[in-house]
Short mmCIF file of C-alpha atoms and ligand atoms in Angstrom, two decimals:
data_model
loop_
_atom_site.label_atom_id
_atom_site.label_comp_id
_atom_site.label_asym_id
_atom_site.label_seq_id
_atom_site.Cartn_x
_atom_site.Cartn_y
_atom_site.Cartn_z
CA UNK A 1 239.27 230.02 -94.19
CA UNK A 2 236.27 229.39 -96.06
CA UNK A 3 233.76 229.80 -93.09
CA UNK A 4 235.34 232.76 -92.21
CA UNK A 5 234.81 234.47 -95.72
CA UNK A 6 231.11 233.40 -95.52
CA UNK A 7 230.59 235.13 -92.60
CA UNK A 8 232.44 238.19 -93.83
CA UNK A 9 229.69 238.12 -96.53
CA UNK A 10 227.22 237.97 -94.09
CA UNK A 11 227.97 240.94 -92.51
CA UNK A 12 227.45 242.41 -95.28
CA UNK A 13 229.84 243.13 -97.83
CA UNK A 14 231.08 240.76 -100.54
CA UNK A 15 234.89 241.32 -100.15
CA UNK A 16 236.73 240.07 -97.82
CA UNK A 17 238.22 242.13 -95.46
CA UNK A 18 241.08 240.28 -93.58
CA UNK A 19 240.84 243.59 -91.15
CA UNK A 20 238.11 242.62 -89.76
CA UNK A 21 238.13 241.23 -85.89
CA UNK A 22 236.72 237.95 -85.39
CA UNK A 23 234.75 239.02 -82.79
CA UNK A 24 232.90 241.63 -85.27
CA UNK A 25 232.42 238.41 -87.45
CA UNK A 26 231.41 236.44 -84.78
CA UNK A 27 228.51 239.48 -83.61
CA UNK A 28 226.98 239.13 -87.00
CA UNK A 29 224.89 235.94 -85.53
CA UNK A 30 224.68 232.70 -86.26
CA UNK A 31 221.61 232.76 -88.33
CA UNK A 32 223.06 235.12 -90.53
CA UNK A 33 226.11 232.10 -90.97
CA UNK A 34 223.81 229.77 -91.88
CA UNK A 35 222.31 231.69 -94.67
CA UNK A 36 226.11 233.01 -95.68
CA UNK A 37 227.73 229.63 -95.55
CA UNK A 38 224.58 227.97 -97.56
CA UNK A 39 224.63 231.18 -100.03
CA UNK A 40 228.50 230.74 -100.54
CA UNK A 41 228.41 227.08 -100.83
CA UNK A 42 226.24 227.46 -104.22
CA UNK A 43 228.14 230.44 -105.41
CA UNK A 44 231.08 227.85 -104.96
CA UNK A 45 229.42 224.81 -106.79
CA UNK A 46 229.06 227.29 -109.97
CA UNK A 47 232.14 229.09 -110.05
CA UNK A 48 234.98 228.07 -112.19
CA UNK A 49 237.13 228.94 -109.04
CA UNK A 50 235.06 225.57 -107.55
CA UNK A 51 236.35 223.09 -110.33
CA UNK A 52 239.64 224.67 -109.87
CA UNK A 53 240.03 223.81 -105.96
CA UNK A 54 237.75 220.86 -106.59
CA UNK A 55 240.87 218.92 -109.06
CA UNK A 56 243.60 221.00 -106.77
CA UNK A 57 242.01 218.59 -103.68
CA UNK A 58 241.52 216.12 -105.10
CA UNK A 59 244.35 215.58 -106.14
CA UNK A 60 246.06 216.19 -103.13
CA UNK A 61 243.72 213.68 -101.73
CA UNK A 62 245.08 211.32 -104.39
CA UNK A 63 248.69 212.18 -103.46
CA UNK A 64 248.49 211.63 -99.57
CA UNK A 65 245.86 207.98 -100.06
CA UNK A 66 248.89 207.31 -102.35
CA UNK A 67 251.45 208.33 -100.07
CA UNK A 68 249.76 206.22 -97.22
CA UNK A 69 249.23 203.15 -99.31
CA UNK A 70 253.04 203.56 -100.06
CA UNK A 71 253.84 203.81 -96.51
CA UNK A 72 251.75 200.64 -95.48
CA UNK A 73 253.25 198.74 -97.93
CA UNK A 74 257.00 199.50 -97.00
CA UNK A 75 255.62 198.39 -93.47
CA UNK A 76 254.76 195.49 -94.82
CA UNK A 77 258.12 194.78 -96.54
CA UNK A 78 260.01 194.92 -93.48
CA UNK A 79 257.43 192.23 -91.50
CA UNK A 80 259.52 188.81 -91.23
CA UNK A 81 257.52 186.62 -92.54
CA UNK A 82 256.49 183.44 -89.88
CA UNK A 83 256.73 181.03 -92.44
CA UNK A 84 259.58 179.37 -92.75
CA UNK A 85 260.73 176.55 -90.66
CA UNK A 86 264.45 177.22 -90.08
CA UNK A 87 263.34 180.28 -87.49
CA UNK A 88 265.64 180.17 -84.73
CA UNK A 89 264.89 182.07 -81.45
CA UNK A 90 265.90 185.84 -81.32
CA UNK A 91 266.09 185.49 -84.73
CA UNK A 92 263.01 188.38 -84.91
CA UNK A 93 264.54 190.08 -82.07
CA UNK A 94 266.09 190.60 -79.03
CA UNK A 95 264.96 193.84 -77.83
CA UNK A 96 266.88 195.67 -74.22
CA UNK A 97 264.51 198.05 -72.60
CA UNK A 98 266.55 200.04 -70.39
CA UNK A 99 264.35 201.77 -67.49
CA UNK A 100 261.97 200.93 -64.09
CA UNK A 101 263.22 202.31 -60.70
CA UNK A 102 260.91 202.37 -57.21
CA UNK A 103 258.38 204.73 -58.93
CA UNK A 104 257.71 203.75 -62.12
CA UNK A 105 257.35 199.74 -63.03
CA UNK A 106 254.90 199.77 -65.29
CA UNK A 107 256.27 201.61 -68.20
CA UNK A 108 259.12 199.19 -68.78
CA UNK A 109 257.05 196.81 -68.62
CA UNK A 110 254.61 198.18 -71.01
CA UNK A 111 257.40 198.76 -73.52
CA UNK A 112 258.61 194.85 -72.84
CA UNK A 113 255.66 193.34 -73.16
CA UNK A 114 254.87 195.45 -76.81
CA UNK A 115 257.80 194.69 -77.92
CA UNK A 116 257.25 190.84 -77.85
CA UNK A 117 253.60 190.89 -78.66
CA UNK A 118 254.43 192.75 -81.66
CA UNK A 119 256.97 189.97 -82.56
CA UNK A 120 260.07 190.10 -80.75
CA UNK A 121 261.68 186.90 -79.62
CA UNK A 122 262.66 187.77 -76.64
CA UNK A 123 262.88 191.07 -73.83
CA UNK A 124 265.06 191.85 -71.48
CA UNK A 125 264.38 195.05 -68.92
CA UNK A 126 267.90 196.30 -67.43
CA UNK A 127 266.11 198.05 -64.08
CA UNK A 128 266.96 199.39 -60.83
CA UNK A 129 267.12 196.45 -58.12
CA UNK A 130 263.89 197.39 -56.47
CA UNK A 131 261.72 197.33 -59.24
CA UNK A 132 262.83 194.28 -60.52
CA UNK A 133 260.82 191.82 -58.30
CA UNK A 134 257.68 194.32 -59.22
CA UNK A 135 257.95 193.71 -63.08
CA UNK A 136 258.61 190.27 -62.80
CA UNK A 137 255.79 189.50 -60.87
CA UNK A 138 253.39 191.61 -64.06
CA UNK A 139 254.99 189.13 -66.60
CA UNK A 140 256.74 185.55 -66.92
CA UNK A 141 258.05 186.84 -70.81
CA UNK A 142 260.10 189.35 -69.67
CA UNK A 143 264.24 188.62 -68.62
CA UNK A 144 265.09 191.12 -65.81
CA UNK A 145 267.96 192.48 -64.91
CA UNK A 146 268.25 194.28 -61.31
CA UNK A 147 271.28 196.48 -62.72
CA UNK A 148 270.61 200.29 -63.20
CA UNK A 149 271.67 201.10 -60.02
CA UNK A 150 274.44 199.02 -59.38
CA UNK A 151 278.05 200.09 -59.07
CA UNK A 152 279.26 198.29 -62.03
CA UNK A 153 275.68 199.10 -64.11
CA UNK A 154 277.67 199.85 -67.36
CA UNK A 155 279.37 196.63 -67.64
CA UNK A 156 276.69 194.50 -66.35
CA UNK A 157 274.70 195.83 -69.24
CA UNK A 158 277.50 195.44 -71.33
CA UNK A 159 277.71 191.72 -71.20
CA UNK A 160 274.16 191.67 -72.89
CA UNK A 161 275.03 194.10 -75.74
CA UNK A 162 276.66 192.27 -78.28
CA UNK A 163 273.41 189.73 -77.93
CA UNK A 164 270.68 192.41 -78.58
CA UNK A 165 269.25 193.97 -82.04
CA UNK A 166 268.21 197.21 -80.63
CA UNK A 167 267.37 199.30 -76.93
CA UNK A 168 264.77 201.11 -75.86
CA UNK A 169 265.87 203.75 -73.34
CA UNK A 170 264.26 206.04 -71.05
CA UNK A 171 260.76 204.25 -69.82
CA UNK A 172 260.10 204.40 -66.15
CA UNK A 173 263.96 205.67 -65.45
CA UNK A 174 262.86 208.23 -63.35
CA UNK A 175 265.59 211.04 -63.19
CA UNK A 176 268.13 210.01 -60.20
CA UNK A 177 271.69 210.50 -60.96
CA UNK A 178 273.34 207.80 -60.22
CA UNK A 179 270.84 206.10 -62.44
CA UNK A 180 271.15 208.81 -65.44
CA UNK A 181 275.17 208.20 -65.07
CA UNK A 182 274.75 204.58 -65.68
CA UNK A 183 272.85 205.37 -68.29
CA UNK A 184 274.60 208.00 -70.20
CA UNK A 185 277.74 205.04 -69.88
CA UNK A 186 275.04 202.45 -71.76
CA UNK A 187 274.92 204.47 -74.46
CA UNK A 188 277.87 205.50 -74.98
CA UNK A 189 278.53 201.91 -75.44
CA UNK A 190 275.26 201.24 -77.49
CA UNK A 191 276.91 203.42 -79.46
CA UNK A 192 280.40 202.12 -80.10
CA UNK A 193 278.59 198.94 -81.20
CA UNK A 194 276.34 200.43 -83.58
CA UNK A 195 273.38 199.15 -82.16
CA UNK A 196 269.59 201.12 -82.80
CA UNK A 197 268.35 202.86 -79.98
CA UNK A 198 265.13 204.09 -79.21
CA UNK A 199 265.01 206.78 -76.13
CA UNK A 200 261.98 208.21 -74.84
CA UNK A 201 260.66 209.29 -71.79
CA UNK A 202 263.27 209.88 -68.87
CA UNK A 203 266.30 208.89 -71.45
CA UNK A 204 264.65 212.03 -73.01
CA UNK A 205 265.67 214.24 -69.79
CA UNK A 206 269.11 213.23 -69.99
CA UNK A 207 269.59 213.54 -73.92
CA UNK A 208 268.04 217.62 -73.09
CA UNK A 209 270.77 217.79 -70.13
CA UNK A 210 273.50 216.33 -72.50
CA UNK A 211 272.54 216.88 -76.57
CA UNK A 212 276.04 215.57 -77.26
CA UNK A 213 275.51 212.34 -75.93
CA UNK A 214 273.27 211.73 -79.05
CA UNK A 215 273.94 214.14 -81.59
CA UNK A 216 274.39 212.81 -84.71
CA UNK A 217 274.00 209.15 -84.25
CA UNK A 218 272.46 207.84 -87.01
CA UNK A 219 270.85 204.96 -85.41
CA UNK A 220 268.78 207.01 -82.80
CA UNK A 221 264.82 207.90 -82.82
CA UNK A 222 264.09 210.05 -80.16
CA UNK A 223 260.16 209.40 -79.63
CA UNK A 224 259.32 213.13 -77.31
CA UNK A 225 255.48 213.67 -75.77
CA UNK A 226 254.49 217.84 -76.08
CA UNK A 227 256.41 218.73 -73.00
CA UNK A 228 259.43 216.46 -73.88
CA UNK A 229 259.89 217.89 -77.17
CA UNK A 230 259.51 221.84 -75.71
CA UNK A 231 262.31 220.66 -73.65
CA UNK A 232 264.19 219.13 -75.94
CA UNK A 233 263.77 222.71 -78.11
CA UNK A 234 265.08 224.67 -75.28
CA UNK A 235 267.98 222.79 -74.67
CA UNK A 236 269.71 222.64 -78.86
CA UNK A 237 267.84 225.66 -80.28
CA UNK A 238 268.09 229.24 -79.18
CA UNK A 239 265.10 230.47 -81.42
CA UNK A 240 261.72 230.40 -79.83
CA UNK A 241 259.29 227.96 -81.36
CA UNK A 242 256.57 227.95 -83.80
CA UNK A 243 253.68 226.16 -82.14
CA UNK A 244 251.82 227.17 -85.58
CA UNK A 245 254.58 224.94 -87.35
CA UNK A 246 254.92 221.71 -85.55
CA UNK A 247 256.17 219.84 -88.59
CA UNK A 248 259.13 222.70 -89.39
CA UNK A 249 259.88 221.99 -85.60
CA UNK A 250 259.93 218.59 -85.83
CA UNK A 251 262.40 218.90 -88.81
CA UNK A 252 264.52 221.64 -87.27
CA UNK A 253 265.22 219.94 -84.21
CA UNK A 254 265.96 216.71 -85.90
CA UNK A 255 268.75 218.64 -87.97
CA UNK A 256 269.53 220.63 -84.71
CA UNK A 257 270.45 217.36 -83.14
CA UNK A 258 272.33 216.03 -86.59
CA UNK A 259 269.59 214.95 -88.60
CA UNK A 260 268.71 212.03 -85.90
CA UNK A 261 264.95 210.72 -86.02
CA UNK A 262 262.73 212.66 -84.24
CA UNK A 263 259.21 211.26 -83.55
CA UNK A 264 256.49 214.47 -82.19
CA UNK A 265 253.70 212.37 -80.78
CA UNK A 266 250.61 214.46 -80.39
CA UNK A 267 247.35 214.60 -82.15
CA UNK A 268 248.98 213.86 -85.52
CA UNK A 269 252.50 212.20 -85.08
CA UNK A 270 255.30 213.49 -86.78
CA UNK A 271 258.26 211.82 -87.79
CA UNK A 272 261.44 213.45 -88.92
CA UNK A 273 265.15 212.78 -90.01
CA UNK A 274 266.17 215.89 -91.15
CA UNK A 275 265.28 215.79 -94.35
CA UNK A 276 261.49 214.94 -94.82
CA UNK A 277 258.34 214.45 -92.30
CA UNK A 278 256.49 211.72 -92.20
CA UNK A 279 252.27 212.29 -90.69
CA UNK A 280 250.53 209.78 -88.38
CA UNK A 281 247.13 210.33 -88.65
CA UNK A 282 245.83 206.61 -87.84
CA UNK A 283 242.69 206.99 -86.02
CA UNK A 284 242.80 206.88 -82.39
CA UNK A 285 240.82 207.62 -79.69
CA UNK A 286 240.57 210.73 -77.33
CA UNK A 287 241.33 208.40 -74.19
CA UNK A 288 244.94 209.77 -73.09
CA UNK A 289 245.37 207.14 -70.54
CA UNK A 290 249.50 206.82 -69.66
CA UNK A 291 251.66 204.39 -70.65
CA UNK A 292 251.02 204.52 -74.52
CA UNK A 293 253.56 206.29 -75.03
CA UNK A 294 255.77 203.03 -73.58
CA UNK A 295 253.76 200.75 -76.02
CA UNK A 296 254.77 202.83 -78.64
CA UNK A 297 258.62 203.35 -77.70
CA UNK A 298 258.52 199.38 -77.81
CA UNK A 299 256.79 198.73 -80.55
CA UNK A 300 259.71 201.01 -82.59
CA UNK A 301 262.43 198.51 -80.64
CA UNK A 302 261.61 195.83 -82.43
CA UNK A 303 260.19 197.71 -85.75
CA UNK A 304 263.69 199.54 -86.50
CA UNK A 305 265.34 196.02 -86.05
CA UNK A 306 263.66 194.82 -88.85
CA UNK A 307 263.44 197.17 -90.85
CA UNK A 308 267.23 197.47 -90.72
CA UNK A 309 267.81 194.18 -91.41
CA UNK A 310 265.14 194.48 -94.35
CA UNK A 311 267.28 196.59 -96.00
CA UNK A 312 266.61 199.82 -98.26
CA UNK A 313 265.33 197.75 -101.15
CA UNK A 314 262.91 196.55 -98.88
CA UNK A 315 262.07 200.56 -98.31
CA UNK A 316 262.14 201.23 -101.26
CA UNK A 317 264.93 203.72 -100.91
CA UNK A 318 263.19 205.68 -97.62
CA UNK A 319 265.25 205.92 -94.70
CA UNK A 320 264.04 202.53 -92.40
CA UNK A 321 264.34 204.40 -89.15
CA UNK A 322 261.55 206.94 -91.20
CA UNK A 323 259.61 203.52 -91.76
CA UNK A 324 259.36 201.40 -88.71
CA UNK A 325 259.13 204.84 -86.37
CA UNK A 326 255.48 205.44 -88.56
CA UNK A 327 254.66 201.55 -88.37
CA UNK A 328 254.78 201.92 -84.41
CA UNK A 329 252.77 205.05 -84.48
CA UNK A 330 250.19 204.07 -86.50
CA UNK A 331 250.40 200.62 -84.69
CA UNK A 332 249.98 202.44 -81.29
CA UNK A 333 246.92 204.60 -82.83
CA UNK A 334 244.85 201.54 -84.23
CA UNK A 335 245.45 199.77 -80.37
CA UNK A 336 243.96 202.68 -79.24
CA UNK A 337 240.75 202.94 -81.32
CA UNK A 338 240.28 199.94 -81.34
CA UNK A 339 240.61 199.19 -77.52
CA UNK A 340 238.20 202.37 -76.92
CA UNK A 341 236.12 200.34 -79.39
CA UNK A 342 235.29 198.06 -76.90
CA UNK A 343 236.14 199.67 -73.91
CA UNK A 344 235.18 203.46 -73.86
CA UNK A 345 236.10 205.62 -71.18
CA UNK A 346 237.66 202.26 -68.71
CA UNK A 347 240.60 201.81 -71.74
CA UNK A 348 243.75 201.59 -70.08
CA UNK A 349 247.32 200.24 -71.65
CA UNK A 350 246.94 197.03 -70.97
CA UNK A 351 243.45 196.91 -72.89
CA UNK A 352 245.59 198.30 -75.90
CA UNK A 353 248.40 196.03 -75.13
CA UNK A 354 245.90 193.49 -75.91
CA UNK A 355 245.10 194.47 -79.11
CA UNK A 356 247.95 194.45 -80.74
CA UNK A 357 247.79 191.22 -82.35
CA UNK A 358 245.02 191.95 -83.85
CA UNK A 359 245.89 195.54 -85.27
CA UNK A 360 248.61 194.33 -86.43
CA UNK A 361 247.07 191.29 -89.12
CA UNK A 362 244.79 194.22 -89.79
CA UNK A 363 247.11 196.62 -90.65
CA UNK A 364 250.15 195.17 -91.71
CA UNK A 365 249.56 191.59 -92.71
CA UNK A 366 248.47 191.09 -96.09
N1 LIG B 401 252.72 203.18 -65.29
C1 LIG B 401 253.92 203.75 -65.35
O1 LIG B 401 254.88 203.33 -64.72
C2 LIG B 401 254.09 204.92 -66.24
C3 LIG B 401 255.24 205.65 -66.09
N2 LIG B 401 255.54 206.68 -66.90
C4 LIG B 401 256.85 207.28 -66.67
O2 LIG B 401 256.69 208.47 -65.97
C5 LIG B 401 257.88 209.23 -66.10
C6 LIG B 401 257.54 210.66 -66.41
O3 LIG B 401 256.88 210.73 -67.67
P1 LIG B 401 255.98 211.97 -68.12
O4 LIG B 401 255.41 211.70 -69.46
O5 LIG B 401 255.01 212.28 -67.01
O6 LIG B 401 257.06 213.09 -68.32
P2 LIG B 401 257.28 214.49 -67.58
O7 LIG B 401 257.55 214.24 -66.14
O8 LIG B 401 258.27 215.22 -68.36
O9 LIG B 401 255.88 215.22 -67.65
C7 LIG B 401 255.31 215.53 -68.82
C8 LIG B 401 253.99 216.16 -68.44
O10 LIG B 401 253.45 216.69 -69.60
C9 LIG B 401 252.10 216.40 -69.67
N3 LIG B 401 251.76 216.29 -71.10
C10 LIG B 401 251.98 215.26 -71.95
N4 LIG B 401 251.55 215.54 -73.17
C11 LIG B 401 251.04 216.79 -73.08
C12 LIG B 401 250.42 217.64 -74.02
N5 LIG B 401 250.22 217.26 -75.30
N6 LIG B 401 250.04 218.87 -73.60
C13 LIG B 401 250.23 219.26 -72.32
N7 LIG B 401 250.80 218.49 -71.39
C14 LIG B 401 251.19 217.28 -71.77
C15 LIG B 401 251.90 215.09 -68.94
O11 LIG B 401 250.64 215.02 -68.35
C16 LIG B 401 253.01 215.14 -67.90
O12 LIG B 401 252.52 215.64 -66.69
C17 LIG B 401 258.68 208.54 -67.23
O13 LIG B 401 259.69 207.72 -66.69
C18 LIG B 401 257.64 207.69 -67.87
O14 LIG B 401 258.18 206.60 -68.57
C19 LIG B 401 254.74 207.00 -68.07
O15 LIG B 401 255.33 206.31 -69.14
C20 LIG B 401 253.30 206.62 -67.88
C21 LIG B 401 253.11 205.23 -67.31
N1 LIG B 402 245.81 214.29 -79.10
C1 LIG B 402 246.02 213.05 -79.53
N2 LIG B 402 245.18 212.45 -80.38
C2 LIG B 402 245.38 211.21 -80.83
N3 LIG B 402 246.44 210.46 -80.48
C3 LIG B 402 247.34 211.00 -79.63
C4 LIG B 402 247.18 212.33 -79.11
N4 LIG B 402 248.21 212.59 -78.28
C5 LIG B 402 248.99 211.48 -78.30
N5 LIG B 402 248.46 210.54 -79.10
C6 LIG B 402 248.99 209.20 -79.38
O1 LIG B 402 249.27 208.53 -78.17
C7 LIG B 402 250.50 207.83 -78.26
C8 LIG B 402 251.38 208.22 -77.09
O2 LIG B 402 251.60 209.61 -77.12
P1 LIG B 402 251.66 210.46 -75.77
O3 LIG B 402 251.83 211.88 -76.14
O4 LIG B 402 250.51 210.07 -74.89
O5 LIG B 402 252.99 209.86 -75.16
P2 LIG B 402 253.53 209.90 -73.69
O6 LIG B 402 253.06 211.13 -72.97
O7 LIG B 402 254.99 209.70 -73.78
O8 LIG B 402 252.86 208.60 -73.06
P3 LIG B 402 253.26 207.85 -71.70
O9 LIG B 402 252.12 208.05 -70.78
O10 LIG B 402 253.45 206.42 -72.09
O11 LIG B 402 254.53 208.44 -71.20
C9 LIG B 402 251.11 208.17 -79.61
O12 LIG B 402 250.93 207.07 -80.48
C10 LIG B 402 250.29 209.33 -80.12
O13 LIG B 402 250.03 209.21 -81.49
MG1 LIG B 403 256.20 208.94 -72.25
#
């Protein structure tokens, strides 16, 4: 707003003229812009109206540092602490990822592996038979279950339910029926038992085909790319939607879908239950290499298991799905920068994967 006033000025006139095309402001030359934007920026300085917006951002500056330092510390509340001796295993988690058919193997495992190297005891992938032998072979952590596609997928998955703190569902599903029926029976029963689920990717195509699978289920973060969200639009709201006002989209289609956690990941990630957004404007990197997406979706499998067992005296009031779906992103963001740190333009998931110890202690460990 401010550069474009300047360069009103420099055309000539000291008002500003919001009638006035770009293009005409653009013709005035960039010399001229220089000598506008340097002119305005001491006519700023000295004007009253300077002290005024000076204070207003600052202070807004004070608010969100505040609001972030808030944020990371609620993070931090919900973090079981490794120090006591009595720890049993699964005791930090026991985390289902539900996903991996012929095509896609890596992205469970992605999501599996996060999930313990973040601090999950133990991860169990509930795949399609084929891709079972594939994701074994990328990992001895992970338990893996050659299920998805069997007749009796449901109740094979079942069996492991009561055992498990929270699923992840959706990464590397792919979109064949008979899998997305076996899946759509999972959580149903996920469901019935009250246990947190996570769904992103593919379990994303099935909750646009079938809203009501989902709707209102308190325990749900939905964690959408760009495209996955549009889609996800489409299918509950009839409105077209504001690409100018990604954070009123983000909390409209959260309420659309009764007030369930919706996580927009994009340039800034935005997190929404309805009620408020949340930003996640960790630095990253500009390397948009797949499968972060997974790390992130199992990152938030373990994260909403604690923080529901923290409690909301351990948030501090703030909804703990709101919590642990902004500790993942701004987890995921920090493995990221710091992985292009070293790595540049060759960063893949796995580089990131491997810095999440380390992003972790820095972030969240005090
Ligand atoms: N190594 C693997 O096995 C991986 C498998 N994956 C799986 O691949 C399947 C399909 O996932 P997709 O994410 O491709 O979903 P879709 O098949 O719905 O495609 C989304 C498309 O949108 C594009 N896109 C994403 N963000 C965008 C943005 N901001 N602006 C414009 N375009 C954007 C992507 O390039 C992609 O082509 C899922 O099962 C997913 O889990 C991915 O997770 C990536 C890694
Ligand atoms: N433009 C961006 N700038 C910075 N970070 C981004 C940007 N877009 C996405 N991210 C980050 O990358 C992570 C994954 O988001 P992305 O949109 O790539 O998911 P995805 O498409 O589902 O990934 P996947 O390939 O695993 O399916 C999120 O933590 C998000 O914050
Ligand atoms: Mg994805």
């Amino acid at each position: 707003m401010g550069v474009r006033c300047v360069a009103i000025r420099a055309c000539g006139g000291g008002k500003i003229d919001p009638g006035v095309p770009r293009m005409a402001v653009h013709a005035c030359g960039a010399a001229a812009a220089v000598v506008a934007l340097l002119s305005a920026a001491i006519a700023l300085q000295w004007s009253p109206l300077h002290a005024v917006l000076q204070r207003a951002l600052s202070l807004h500056t004070a608010h969100a540092t505040k609001d972030m330092e808030n944020l990371f510390q609620l993070v931090r509340n919900i973090v079981p602490a490794l120090t006591s001796s009595k720890k049993h295993k699964g005791q930090d988690g026991r985390i289902g990822i539900v996903g991996g058919c012929q095509e896609y193997t890596g992205a469970p495992y992605f999501a599996g592996i996060s999930a313990l190297k973040v601090g999950a005891d133990l991860t169990h992938v509930f795949c399609a038979r084929e891709a079972a032998p594939v994701i074994k072979s990328y990992s001895p952590e992970l338990i893996v279950h050659p299920v998805l596609d069997s007749s009796n997928a449901v109740e094979e998955v079942e069996k492991w339910l009561p055992r498990l703190h929270a699923l992840v569902v959706g990464p590397g599903l792919g979109r064949d029926d008979l899998l997305l029926n076996n899946v759509r029976g999972i959580l149903e029963s996920t469901k019935a038992r009250d246990i947190p689920v996570v769904i992103d990717a593919d379990g994303l195509w099935l909750v646009a085909q079938q809203p009501a699978l989902i709707h209102g289920y308190h325990k749900a973060i939905l964690t959408p790319n760009h495209v996955e969200f549009s889609r996800l639009w489409e299918a509950v709201l009839s409105s077209p939607m504001d690409s100018n006002d990604l954070r009123g989209s983000t909390l409209k289609l959260s309420q659309a879908l009764g007030n369930i956690t919706v996580v927009q990941k994009g340039e800034q990630d935005l997190i929404s239950n309805g009620q408020q957004v949340l930003v996640c404007n960790q630095e990253g990197s500009s390397r948009r290499c797949g499968g972060q997406g997974d790390l992130l979706s199992g990152s938030l499998g373990v994260m909403v298991h604690w923080a529901l067992r923290a409690g909301p005296e351990k948030t501090n009031g703030s909804s703990p799905l709101l919590v642990a779906a902004w500790g993942a992103c701004t987890l995921t963001r920090e493995c990221n920068r710091q992985a292009f740190q070293k790595y540049g333009r060759s960063t893949t998931t796995t580089d990131m994967i491997t810095e999440v110890g380390t992003a972790f202690s820095r972030l969240f460990t005090t």
